[in-house]
Amino acid sequence: MSERLEPGAIAPAFTLPDADGNEVSLADHKGRKVIVYFYPAALTPGCTKQACDFTDNLAVLATAGYDVIGVSPDKPEKLAKFREQENLKVTLVGDPSKEVLTAYGAFGEKKLYGKTVTGVIRSTMVVDEEGKIEHAFYNVKATGHVAKIIKDLGI
């Protein structure tokens, strides 16, 4: 079970491939706030709803100074298909090794239909301009989560 991050902690550095196979690093966003969200799998109903919500609100978030990166254990090819099929504008990166998911406390035991399973814990981190965790949301719902983040951040 991975440790959950708390506000004030340094966000674990990462460099992961995006849907086109290009490397995306958290360090590339230094000086900007970044919403890093972790989701179980591309092309599934809940994850599609969440990614579409982030895409629909990308301009609002960008205007408020936030970049958005979605992280899942998917390979770049599947992320590209997801992006094309749903017309997503949010940056999607893949973490097949689950090292980054684990470092952020977004991989471990969770309840799924009453059973305990090991997998991706739908989570969202807000990283400040200095690379510190500003907010850590775990076990979030796919539906309505983006609206809640916007409200919680006062955007």
Short mmCIF file of C-alpha atoms in Angstrom, two decimals:
data_model
loop_
_atom_site.label_atom_id
_atom_site.label_comp_id
_atom_site.label_asym_id
_atom_site.label_seq_id
_atom_site.Cartn_x
_atom_site.Cartn_y
_atom_site.Cartn_z
CA MET A 1 0.00 0.00 0.00
CA SER A 2 1.47 3.33 -0.98
CA GLU A 3 1.56 6.29 1.38
CA ARG A 4 -0.87 9.11 0.79
CA LEU A 5 0.59 12.56 0.22
CA GLU A 6 -0.36 15.46 2.45
CA PRO A 7 -0.50 19.18 1.64
CA GLY A 8 2.96 20.71 2.01
CA ALA A 9 4.79 17.57 0.84
CA ILE A 10 7.09 17.84 -2.17
CA ALA A 11 5.33 16.40 -5.22
CA PRO A 12 7.28 13.38 -6.49
CA ALA A 13 9.09 14.23 -9.74
CA PHE A 14 8.09 12.29 -12.82
CA THR A 15 8.73 12.01 -16.53
CA LEU A 16 6.23 9.87 -18.43
CA PRO A 17 5.30 9.35 -22.10
CA ASP A 18 2.21 11.16 -23.40
CA ALA A 19 -0.23 9.88 -26.03
CA ASP A 20 2.32 10.69 -28.77
CA GLY A 21 5.25 9.08 -26.95
CA ASN A 22 6.77 12.45 -26.00
CA GLU A 23 8.13 12.81 -22.49
CA VAL A 24 6.18 15.01 -20.09
CA SER A 25 7.82 16.01 -16.81
CA LEU A 26 6.31 17.67 -13.79
CA ALA A 27 9.43 19.87 -13.82
CA ASP A 28 8.32 21.28 -17.21
CA HIS A 29 5.50 23.04 -15.33
CA LYS A 30 7.58 24.72 -12.62
CA GLY A 31 6.24 28.20 -11.95
CA ARG A 32 2.67 27.11 -12.80
CA LYS A 33 0.11 25.28 -10.73
CA VAL A 34 -0.61 21.76 -11.95
CA ILE A 35 -3.60 19.52 -11.38
CA VAL A 36 -2.34 15.95 -11.65
CA TYR A 37 -5.17 13.46 -11.70
CA PHE A 38 -4.87 9.69 -11.54
CA TYR A 39 -7.45 7.43 -13.16
CA PRO A 40 -7.72 3.65 -13.61
CA ALA A 41 -8.09 3.17 -17.38
CA ALA A 42 -8.61 5.03 -20.64
CA LEU A 43 -11.73 4.25 -22.67
CA THR A 44 -13.86 3.29 -19.64
CA PRO A 45 -17.08 5.15 -18.77
CA GLY A 46 -16.03 6.89 -15.52
CA CYS A 47 -12.57 7.81 -16.77
CA THR A 48 -14.06 9.12 -20.02
CA LYS A 49 -16.51 11.32 -18.08
CA GLN A 50 -13.69 12.68 -15.92
CA ALA A 51 -11.34 13.36 -18.88
CA CYS A 52 -14.17 15.08 -20.80
CA ASP A 53 -14.97 17.23 -17.74
CA PHE A 54 -11.32 18.31 -17.49
CA THR A 55 -11.25 19.03 -21.25
CA ASP A 56 -14.50 21.06 -21.02
CA ASN A 57 -13.03 23.14 -18.16
CA LEU A 58 -9.46 23.42 -19.47
CA ALA A 59 -9.80 27.08 -20.52
CA VAL A 60 -11.23 28.05 -17.11
CA LEU A 61 -8.42 26.21 -15.31
CA ALA A 62 -5.71 27.59 -17.64
CA THR A 63 -6.98 31.15 -17.17
CA ALA A 64 -6.70 30.62 -13.41
CA GLY A 65 -3.06 29.45 -13.91
CA TYR A 66 -3.51 25.68 -13.78
CA ASP A 67 -2.15 23.04 -16.16
CA VAL A 68 -3.77 19.59 -16.13
CA ILE A 69 -2.08 16.20 -16.50
CA GLY A 70 -3.98 12.90 -16.40
CA VAL A 71 -2.01 9.79 -15.35
CA SER A 72 -3.10 6.18 -15.88
CA PRO A 73 -1.30 2.86 -16.24
CA ASP A 74 -2.12 2.85 -19.97
CA LYS A 75 0.43 2.73 -22.78
CA PRO A 76 0.73 5.74 -25.17
CA GLU A 77 -1.11 3.91 -27.98
CA LYS A 78 -4.22 3.48 -25.83
CA LEU A 79 -3.98 7.09 -24.63
CA ALA A 80 -3.83 8.28 -28.26
CA LYS A 81 -6.94 6.25 -29.11
CA PHE A 82 -8.69 7.67 -26.01
CA ARG A 83 -7.73 11.24 -26.95
CA GLU A 84 -8.89 10.84 -30.57
CA GLN A 85 -12.12 9.00 -29.76
CA GLU A 86 -13.22 11.52 -27.10
CA ASN A 87 -11.59 14.65 -28.62
CA LEU A 88 -9.65 15.25 -25.39
CA LYS A 89 -7.46 18.32 -24.97
CA VAL A 90 -6.01 17.43 -21.58
CA THR A 91 -2.44 16.06 -21.44
CA LEU A 92 -2.56 12.30 -20.81
CA VAL A 93 0.51 10.34 -19.74
CA GLY A 94 1.03 6.63 -19.17
CA ASP A 95 2.61 4.92 -16.17
CA PRO A 96 2.57 1.19 -17.03
CA SER A 97 5.11 0.45 -14.27
CA LYS A 98 2.80 2.19 -11.75
CA GLU A 99 5.84 3.79 -10.07
CA VAL A 100 4.41 7.32 -10.25
CA LEU A 101 0.93 6.15 -9.26
CA THR A 102 2.50 4.48 -6.21
CA ALA A 103 4.67 7.52 -5.35
CA TYR A 104 1.51 9.66 -5.24
CA GLY A 105 -0.44 7.18 -3.12
CA ALA A 106 -2.78 6.53 -6.05
CA PHE A 107 -2.15 2.79 -6.33
CA GLY A 108 -3.06 0.22 -3.70
CA GLU A 109 -5.96 -1.51 -2.03
CA LYS A 110 -9.42 -0.15 -2.68
CA LYS A 111 -13.00 -1.32 -2.50
CA LEU A 112 -14.65 -2.24 -5.78
CA TYR A 113 -18.21 -3.50 -5.69
CA GLY A 114 -17.74 -4.52 -2.05
CA LYS A 115 -14.51 -6.46 -2.69
CA THR A 116 -11.01 -5.38 -1.75
CA VAL A 117 -8.84 -5.20 -4.85
CA THR A 118 -5.46 -3.69 -5.72
CA GLY A 119 -5.56 -1.01 -8.38
CA VAL A 120 -5.55 2.67 -9.22
CA ILE A 121 -7.22 4.84 -6.60
CA ARG A 122 -8.93 7.70 -8.43
CA SER A 123 -7.07 10.69 -6.96
CA THR A 124 -6.20 14.30 -7.75
CA MET A 125 -3.25 16.37 -6.56
CA VAL A 126 -2.95 20.12 -6.92
CA VAL A 127 0.75 21.03 -7.12
CA ASP A 128 1.76 24.65 -6.49
CA GLU A 129 4.32 26.72 -8.43
CA GLU A 130 7.11 25.51 -6.14
CA GLY A 131 6.34 21.83 -6.68
CA LYS A 132 4.59 21.24 -3.35
CA ILE A 133 1.27 19.48 -2.85
CA GLU A 134 -1.38 22.15 -2.23
CA HIS A 135 -4.39 19.79 -2.14
CA ALA A 136 -4.60 15.99 -2.10
CA PHE A 137 -7.94 14.40 -2.97
CA TYR A 138 -8.22 10.60 -2.71
CA ASN A 139 -11.06 8.22 -3.65
CA VAL A 140 -12.75 10.90 -5.74
CA LYS A 141 -15.84 10.31 -7.86
CA ALA A 142 -15.45 10.55 -11.63
CA THR A 143 -18.67 12.51 -12.03
CA GLY A 144 -18.77 16.03 -10.62
CA HIS A 145 -15.15 15.96 -9.47
CA VAL A 146 -13.90 18.73 -11.78
CA ALA A 147 -16.72 21.05 -10.66
CA LYS A 148 -15.79 20.30 -7.03
CA ILE A 149 -12.10 21.08 -7.68
CA ILE A 150 -13.03 24.40 -9.32
CA LYS A 151 -15.22 25.25 -6.33
CA ASP A 152 -12.57 24.13 -3.77
CA LEU A 153 -9.88 26.19 -5.52
CA GLY A 154 -12.14 29.24 -5.64
CA ILE A 155 -11.94 29.54 -9.44
#
